[in-house]
Coordinates of C-alpha atoms and ligand atoms in Angstrom, one line a residue:
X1 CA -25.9 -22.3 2.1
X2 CA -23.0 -20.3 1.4
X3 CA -21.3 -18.6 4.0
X4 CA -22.3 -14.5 4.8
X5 CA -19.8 -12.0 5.1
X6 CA -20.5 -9.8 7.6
X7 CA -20.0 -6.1 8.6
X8 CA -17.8 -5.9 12.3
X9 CA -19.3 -3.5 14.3
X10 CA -19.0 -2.6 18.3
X11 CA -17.9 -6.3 18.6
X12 CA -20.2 -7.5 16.7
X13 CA -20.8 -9.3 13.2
X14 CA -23.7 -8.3 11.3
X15 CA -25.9 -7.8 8.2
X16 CA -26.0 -5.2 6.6
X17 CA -29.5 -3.1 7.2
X18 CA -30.2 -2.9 3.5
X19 CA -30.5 -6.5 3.3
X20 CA -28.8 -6.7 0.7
X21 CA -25.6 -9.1 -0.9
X22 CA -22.7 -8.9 -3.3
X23 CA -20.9 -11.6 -4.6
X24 CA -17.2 -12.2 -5.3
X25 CA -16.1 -15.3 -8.2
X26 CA -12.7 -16.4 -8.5
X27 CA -10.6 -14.5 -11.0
X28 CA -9.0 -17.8 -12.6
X29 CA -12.0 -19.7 -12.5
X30 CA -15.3 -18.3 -12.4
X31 CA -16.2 -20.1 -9.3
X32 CA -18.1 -18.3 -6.5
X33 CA -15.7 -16.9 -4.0
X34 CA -17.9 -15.3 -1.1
X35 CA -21.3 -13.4 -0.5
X36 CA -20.8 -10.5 1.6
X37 CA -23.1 -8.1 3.3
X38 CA -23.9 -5.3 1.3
X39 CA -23.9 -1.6 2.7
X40 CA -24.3 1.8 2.8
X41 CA -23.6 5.4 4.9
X42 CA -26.6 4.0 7.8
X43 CA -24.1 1.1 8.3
X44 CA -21.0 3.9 8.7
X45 CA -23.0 5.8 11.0
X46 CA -23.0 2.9 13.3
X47 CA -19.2 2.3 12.7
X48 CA -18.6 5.6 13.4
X49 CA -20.5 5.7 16.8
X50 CA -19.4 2.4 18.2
X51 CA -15.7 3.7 16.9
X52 CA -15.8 6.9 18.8
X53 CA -17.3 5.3 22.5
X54 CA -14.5 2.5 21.6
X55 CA -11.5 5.3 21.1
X56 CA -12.5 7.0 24.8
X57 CA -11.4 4.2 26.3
X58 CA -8.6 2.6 23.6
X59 CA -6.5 5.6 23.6
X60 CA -5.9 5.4 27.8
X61 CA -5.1 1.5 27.3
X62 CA -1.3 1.7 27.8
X63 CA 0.7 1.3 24.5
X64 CA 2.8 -2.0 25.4
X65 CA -0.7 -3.4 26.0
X66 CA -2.1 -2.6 23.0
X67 CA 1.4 -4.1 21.6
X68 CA 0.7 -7.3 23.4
X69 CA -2.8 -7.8 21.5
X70 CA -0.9 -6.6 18.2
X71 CA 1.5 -9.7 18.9
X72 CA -0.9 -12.0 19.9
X73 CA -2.4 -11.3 16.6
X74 CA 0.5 -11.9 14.8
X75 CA 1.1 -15.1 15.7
X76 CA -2.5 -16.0 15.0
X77 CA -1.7 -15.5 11.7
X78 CA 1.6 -16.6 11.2
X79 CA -0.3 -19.7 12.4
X80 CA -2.9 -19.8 9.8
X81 CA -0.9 -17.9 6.7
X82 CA -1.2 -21.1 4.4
X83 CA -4.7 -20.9 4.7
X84 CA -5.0 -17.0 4.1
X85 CA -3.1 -17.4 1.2
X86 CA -4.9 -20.1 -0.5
X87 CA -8.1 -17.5 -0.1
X88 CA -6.5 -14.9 -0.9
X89 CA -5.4 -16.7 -4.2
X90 CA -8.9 -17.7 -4.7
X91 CA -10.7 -14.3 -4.4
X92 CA -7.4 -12.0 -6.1
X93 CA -6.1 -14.7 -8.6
X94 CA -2.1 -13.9 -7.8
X95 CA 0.2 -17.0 -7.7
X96 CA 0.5 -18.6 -4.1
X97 CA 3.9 -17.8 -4.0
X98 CA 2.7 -14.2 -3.8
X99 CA -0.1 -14.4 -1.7
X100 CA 2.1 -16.1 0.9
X101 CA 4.9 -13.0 0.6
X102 CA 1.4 -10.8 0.9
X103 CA 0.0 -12.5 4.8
X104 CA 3.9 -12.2 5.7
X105 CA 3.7 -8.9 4.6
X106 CA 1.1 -8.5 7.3
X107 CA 2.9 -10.6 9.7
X108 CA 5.9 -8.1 9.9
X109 CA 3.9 -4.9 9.9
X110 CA 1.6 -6.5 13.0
X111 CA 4.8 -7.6 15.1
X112 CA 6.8 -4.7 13.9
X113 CA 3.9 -2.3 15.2
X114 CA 3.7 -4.1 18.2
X115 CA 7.1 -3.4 19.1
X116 CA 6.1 -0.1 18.7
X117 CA 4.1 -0.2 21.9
X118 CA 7.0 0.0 23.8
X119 CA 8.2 2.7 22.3
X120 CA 6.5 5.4 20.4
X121 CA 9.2 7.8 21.3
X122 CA 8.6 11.2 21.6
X123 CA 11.8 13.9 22.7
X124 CA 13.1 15.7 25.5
X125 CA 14.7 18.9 24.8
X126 CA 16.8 21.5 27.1
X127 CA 14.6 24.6 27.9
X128 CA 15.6 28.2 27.4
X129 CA 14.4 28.5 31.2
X130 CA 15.7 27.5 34.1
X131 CA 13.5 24.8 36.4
X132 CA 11.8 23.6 33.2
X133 CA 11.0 20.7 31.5
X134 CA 9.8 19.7 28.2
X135 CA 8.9 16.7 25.7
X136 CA 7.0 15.8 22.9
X137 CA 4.2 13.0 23.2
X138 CA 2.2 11.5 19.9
X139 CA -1.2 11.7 20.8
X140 CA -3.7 9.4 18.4
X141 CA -5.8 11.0 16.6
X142 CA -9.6 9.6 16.9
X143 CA -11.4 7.5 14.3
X144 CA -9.6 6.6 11.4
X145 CA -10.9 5.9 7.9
X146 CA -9.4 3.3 5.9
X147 CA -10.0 3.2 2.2
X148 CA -8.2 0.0 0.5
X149 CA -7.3 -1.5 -2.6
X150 CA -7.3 -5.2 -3.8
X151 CA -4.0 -5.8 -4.8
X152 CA -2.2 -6.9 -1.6
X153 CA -5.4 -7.7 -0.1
X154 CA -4.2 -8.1 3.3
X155 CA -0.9 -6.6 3.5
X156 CA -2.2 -3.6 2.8
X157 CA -5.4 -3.1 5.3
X158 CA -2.1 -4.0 7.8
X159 CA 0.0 -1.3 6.9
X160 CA -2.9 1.5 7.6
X161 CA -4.4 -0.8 10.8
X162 CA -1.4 -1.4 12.9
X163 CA 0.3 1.4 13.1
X164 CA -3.6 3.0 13.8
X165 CA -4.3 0.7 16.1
X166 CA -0.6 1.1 18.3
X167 CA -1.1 4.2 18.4
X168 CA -4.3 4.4 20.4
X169 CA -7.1 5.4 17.2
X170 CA -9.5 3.4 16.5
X171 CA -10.7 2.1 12.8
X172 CA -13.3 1.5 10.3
X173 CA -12.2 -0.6 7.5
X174 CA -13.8 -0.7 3.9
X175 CA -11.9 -2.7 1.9
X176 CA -12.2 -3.4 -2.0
X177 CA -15.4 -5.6 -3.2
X178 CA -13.0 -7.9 -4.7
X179 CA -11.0 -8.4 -2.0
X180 CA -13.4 -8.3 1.6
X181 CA -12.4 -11.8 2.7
X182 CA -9.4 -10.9 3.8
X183 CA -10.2 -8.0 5.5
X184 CA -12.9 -9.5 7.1
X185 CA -10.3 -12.6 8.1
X186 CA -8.1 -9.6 9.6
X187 CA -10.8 -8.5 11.8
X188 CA -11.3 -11.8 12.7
X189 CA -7.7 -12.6 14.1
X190 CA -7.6 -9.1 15.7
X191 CA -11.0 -10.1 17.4
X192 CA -9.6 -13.3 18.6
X193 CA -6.3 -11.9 19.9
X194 CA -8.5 -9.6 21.9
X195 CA -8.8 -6.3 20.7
X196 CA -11.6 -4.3 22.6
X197 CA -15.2 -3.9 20.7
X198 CA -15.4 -1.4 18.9
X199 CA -11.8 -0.5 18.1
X200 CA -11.7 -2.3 14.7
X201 CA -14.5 -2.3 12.3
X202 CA -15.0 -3.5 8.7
X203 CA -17.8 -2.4 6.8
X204 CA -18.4 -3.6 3.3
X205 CA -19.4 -2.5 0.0
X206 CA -18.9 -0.4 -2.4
X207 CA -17.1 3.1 -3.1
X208 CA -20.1 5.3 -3.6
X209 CA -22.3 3.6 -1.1
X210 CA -19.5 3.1 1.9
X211 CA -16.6 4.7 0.6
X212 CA -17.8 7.9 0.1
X213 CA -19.9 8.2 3.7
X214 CA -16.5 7.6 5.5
X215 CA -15.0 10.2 3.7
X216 CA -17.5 12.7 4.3
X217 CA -18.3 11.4 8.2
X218 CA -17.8 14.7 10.6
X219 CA -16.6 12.6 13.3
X220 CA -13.8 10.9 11.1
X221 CA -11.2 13.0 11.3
X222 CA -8.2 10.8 9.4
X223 CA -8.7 8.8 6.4
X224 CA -6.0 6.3 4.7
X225 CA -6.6 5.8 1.0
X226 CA -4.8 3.3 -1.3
X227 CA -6.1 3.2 -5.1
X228 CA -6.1 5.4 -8.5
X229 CA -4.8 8.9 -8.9
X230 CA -8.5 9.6 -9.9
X231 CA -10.4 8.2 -6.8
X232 CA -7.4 9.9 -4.9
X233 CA -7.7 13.3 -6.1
X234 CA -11.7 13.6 -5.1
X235 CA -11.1 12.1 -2.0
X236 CA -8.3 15.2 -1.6
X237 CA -11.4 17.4 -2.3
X238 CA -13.6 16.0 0.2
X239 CA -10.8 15.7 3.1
X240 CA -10.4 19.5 2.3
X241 CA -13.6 20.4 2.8
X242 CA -13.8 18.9 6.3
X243 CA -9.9 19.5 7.1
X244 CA -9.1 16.5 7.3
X245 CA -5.9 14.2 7.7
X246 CA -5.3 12.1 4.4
X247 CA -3.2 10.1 2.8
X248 CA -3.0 8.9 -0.2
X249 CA -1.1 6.0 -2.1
X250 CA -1.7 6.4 -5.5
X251 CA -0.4 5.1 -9.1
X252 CA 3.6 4.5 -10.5
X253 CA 4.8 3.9 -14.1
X254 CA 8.1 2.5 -12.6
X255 CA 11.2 2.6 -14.5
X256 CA 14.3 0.5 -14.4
X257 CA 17.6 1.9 -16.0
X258 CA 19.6 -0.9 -17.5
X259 CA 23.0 0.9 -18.0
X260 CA 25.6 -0.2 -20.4
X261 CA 27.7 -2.0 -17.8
X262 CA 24.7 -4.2 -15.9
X263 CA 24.5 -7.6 -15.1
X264 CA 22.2 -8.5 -17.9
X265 CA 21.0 -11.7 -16.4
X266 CA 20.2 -9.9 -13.1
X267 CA 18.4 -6.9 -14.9
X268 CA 15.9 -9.6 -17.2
X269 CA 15.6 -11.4 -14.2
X270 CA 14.8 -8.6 -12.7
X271 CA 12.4 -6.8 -14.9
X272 CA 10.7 -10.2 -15.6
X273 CA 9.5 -10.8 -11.9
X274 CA 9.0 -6.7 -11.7
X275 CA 7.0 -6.5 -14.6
X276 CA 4.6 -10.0 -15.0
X277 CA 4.8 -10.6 -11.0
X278 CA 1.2 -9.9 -9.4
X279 CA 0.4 -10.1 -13.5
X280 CA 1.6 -6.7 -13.2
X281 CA -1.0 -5.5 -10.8
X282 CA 1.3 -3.7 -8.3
X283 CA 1.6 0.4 -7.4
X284 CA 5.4 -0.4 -7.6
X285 CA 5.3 -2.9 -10.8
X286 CA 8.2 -2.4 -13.7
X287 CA 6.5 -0.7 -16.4
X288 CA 9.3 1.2 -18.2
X289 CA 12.9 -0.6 -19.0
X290 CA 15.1 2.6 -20.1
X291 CA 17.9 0.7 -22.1
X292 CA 21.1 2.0 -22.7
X293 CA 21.2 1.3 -26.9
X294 CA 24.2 -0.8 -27.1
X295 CA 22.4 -3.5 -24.8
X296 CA 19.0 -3.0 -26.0
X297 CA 18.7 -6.0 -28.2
X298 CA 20.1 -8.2 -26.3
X299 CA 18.1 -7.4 -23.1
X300 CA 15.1 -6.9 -25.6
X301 CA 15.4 -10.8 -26.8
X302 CA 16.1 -11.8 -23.2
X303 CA 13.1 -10.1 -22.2
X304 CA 10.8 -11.4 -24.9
X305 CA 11.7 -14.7 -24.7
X306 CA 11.3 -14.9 -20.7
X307 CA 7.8 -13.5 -20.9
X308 CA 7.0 -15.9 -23.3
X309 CA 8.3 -18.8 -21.4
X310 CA 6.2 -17.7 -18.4
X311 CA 3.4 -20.2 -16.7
X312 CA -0.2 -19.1 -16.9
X313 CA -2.8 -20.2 -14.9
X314 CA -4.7 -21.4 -11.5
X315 CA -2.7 -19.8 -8.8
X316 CA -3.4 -22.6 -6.5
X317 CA -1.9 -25.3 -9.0
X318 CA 2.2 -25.9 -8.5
X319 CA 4.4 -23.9 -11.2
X320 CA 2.0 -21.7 -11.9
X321 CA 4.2 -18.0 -12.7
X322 CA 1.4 -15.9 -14.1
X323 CA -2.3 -15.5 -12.4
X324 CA -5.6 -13.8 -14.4
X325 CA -6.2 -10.3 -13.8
X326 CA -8.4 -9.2 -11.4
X327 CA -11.5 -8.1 -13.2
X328 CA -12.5 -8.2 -16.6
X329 CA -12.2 -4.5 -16.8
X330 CA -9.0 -4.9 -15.9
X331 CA -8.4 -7.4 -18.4
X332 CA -10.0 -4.6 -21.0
X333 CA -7.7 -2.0 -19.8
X334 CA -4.6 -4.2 -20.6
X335 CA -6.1 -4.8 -24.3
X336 CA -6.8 -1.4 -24.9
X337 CA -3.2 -0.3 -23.7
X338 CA -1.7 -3.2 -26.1
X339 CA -3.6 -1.3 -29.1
X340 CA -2.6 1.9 -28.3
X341 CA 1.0 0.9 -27.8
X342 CA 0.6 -0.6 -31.1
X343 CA -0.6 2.6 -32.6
X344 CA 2.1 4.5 -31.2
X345 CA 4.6 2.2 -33.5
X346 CA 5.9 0.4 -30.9
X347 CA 7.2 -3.0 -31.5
X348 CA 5.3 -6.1 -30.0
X349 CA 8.3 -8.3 -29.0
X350 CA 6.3 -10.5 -26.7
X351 CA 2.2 -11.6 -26.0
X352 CA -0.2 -8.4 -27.0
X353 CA -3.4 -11.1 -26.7
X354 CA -6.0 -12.3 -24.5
X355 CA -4.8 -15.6 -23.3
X356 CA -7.2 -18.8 -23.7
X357 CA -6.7 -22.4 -23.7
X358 CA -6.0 -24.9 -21.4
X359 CA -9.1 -23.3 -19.4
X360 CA -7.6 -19.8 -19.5
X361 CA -10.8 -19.0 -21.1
X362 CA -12.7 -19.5 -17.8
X363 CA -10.4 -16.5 -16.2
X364 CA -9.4 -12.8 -17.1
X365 CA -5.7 -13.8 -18.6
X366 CA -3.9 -11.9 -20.4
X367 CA -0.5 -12.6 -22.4
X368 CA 2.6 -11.1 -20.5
X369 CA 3.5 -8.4 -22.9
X370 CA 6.7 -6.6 -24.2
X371 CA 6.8 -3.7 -26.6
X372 CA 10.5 -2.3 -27.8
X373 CA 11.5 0.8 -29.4
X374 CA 8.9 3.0 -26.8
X375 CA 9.5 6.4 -27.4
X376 CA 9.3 8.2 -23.7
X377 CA 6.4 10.7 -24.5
X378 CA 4.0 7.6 -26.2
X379 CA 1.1 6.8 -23.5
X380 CA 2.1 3.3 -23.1
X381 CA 5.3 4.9 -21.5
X382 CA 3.5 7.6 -19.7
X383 CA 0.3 6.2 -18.3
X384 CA -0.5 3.5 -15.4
X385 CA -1.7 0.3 -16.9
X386 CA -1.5 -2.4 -14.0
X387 CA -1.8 -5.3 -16.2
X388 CA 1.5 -7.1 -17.6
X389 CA 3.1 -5.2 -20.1
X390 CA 6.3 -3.7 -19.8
X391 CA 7.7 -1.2 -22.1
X392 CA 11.6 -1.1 -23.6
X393 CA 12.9 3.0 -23.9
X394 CA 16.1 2.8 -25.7
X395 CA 19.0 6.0 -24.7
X396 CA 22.2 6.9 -24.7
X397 CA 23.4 7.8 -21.9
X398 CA 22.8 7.5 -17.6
X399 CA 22.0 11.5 -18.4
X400 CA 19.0 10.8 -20.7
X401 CA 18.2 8.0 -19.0
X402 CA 17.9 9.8 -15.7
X403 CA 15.9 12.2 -17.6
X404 CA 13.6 9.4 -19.0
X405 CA 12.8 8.1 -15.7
X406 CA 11.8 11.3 -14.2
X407 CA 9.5 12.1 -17.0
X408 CA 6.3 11.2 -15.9
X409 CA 3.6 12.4 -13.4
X410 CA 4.4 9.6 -10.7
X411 CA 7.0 9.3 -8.4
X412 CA 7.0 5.5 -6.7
X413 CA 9.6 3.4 -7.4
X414 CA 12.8 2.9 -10.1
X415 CA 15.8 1.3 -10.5
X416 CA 19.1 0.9 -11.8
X417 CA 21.6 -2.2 -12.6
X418 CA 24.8 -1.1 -13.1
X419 CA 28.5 -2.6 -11.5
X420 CA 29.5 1.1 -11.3
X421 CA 29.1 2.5 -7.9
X422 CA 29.2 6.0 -9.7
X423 CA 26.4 5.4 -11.6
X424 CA 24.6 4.1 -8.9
X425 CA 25.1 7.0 -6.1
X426 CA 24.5 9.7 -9.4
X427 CA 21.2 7.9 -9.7
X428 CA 20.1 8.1 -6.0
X429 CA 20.9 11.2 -5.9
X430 CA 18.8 12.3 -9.4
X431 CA 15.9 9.8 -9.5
X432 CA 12.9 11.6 -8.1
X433 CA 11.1 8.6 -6.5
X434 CA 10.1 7.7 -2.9
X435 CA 12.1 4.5 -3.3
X436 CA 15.0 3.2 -5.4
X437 CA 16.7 0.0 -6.1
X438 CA 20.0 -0.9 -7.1
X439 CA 20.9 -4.0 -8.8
X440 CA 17.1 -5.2 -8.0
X441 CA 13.9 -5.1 -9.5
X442 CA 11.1 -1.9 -8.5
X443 CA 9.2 -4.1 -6.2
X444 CA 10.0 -5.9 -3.1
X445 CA 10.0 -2.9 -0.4
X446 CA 10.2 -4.2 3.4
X447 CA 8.3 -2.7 6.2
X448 CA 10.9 -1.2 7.8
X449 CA 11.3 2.1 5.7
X450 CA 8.9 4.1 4.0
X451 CA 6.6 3.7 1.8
X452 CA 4.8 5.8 -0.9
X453 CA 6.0 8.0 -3.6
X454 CA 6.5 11.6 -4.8
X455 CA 4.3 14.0 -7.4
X456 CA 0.9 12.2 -8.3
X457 CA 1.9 8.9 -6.7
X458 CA 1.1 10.7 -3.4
X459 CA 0.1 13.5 -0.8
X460 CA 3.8 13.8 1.0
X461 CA 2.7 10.8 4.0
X462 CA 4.4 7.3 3.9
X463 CA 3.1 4.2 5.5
X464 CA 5.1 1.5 7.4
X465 CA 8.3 2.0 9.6
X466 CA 8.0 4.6 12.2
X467 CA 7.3 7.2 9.3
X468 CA 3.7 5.6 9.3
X469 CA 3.8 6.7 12.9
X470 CA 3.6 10.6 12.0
X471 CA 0.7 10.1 10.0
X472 CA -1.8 8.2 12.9
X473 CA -0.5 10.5 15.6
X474 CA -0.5 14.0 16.4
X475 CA 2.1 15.4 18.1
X476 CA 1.7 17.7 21.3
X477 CA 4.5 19.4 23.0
X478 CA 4.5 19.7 26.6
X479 CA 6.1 22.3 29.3
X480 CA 6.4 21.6 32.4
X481 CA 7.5 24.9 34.7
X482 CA 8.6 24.0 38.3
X483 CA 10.5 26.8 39.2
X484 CA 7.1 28.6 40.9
X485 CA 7.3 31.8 39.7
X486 CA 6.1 33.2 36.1
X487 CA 8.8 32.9 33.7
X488 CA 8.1 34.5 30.5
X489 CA 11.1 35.1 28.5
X490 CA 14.9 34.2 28.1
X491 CA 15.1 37.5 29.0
X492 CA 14.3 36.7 32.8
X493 CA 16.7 34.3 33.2
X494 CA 19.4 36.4 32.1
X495 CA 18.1 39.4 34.7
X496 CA 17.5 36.9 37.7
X497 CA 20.7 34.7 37.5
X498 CA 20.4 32.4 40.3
X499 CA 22.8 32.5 43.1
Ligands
UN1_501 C1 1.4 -2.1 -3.8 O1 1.5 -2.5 -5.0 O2 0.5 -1.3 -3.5 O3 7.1 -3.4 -2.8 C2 2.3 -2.5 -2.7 C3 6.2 -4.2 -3.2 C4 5.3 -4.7 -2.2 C5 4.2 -3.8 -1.9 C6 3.5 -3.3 -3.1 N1 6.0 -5.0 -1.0 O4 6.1 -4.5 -4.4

């Protein structure tokens, strides 16, 4: 009998009261992945109680303390990354390679968050009167929400828990069906590392049954949401209605500008891994190449050729580039894109098929694709695919180019190669995105600096560094009079100098 994935709650692992299962097959293969618990808004309720008694007395337990669990927990699973990755390639389908870069992901954030323990500055200011003294303290906020997607399926539910967690809130998790293992593997180191019961809780299922219950709860008063611009905007609505803290980390169509004067190996290189990495599946994947037109043909073979020399297949076997989508929706989505583009009169320079053979057929592959000669305004250079296909927007100058790039709705992540530092710093200080790279690919951000984008990408909040820090805390300014008397204004101090 297979192994049951279960809810966490108060401490404890268990079914779901609907009795019910899902199941999750690998991506690549077919094979059955995991059967999890199955659940609905009766099984939030009980996260949401055993949260709340667990947040009366998590938010006292000093910070370095809560640190001390966060970096026991790291190093439980630095310890067992090879294995995380090897189920995380199983259940998402994304090379091991990636999956690897994905657990270290979460290694970072955990130690990097428990660092944080010992810190979580505040400031001390000068008063305006005399005998006074004041500072600002970050105060957690209660129960947090987190909403997940199954891309970076456990870098990701890090980047929302551990800075939660540090902080002193306490969480319920619902991560994507595709992806629950990891989360549930997550909750599992945290547990072992010896985080209170109560304090961290997954609960499993789907959007409308679990999702949407979180969202709604009265007594959760943040919630952390990473998925479409669509699921985003409603879950806006409903944080509205109960005032609620959100954030949201939402689509890109990321460009990268390939100026007359780049490196052209670095920029394919680039674009290559940017573009077909994750099979394309990232918030922060290359989706538009804006070419300047005397390279475009050279950089359009380049790119054409690469994608077609690129590895499909089992993520688990060695040499492997390219893994399946996730879903065979998402495998639709990619073929109706590649027929749209194709309307448009683009040009197909590279894949545009379903990929089959060599038991491809058993998984949701798709062909890496290129299409040249995109005009800006088609939908293939507008719109979020998340499948591999990148599209080629030939200009003629850093001006248009600038102009191109900033054309969309979203606001995530671009790029320029260029060996002209004046073209670089004009692009930083023009591109309208929440990150930038120069001479590098749109993927690849550390978890140091913020994260998240502008316009539709997101809601104005970043996770990871100490930005993700403002969004799980609330800050509360403190005055401290000890001068014994009522002081009310400047003014008083000016009338009553001391002696
Ligand atoms: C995402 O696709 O949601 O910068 C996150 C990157 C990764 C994170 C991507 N470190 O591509």
């Amino acid at each position: 009998m297979a192994e049951l994935f279960k809810n966490l709650i108060g401490g404890q692992w268990v079914e779901s009261h609907t009795g019910r299962t899902f199941t999750r097959k690998n991506p690549a293969t077919g094979e059955l992945v995991g059967t999890y618990t199955d659940s609905d808004a009766q099984d939030v309720d009980a996260a949401v109680t055993a949260a709340s008694r667990a947040f009366k007395s998590w938010r006292l337990y000093p910070s370095p303390k809560r640190g001390e669990i966060l970096f026991r927990a790291a190093q439980i699973l630095e310890a067992r990354k090879e294995a995380l990755a090897r189920e995380m390639t199983e259940e998402m389908g994304k090379v091991l390679d990636e999956t690897r870069g994905d657990v270290q992901e979460a290694i970072d954030m955990t130690y990097y968050m428990a660092g944080e323990g010992r810190r979580l500055f505040g400031e001390t200011t000068p008063s305006e009167m005399r005998s006074k003294f004041q500072m600002s303290v970050r105060q957690p906020l209660g129960v947090v929400g987190l909403i997940t997607l199954w891309n970076f399926p456990i870098a990701i539910p890090s980047w929302k828990m551990m800075p939660a967690l540090i902080a002193g809130n306490t969480v319920i998790i619902k991560p994507a069906t595709y992806t629950p293992k990891l989360t549930v593997r997550l909750a599992e180191v945290l547990m072992e590392a010896g985080i209170p019961d109560g304090v961290v809780n997954v609960v499993l299922g789907n959007g409308s049954d679990v999702g949407e219950p979180l969202m709604h709860h009265p007594d959760v008063p943040v919630i952390s949401f990473t998925g479409s611009t669509e699921t985003g905007r409603s879950i806006a609505m409903a944080a509205a209605q109960h005032n609620k803290r959100l954030t949201l980390e939402m689509g890109g169509k990321n460009a990268v500008i390939v100026h007359e004067d780049a490196n052209l190996d670095l920029a394919a290189e680039g674009i290559l891994w940017g573009a077909f990495g994750t099979t394309g599946q990232r918030c922060t994947a290359t989706s538009r190449v804006v070419v300047h037109r005397s390279v475009q043909e050279e950089l359009a073979a380049r790119l054409g050729a690469g994608a077609g020399k690129l590895k499909l297949g089992n993520g688990l076997e060695q040499g492997v580039q390219v893994g399946p989508l996730v879903s065979e929706g998402q495998r639709e989505t990619v073929g109706k894109y590649v027929s749209i583009g194709q309307g448009e009169g683009a040009t197909l320079v590279a894949g545009g098929n379903v990929a089959a053979g060599d038991g491809l057929e058993n998984g949701f592959f798709h062909e890496p694709t290129v299409f040249d000669n995109v005009k800006a305004d088609m939908r293939i250079a507008q719109e979020e695919i998340f499948g591999p296909v990148v599209s080629i927007i030939p200009v003629d100058s850093l001006d248009e180019a600038i102009d191109v790039v900033n054309g969309v709705q979203y606001g995530l992540s671009a790029a320029i190669f260029t060996q002209d530092v004046n073209n670089a710093f004009r692009t930083m200080q023009d591109i309208y995105t929440g990150i930038l790279y120069v001479n590098a690919g749109t993927t690849g951000a550390e978890i140091h600096l913020p994260f998240g984008g502008t316009k539709a990408t997101g809601n104005g909040h970043r996770e990871a560094g100490t930005a993700a820090l403002d969004f799980y805390t609330e800050w509360q300014s403190i005055y401290v009079d000890f001068s014994g008397k009522l002081q009310r204004a400047q003014i008083d101090t000016v009338e009553h100098p001391a002696p």
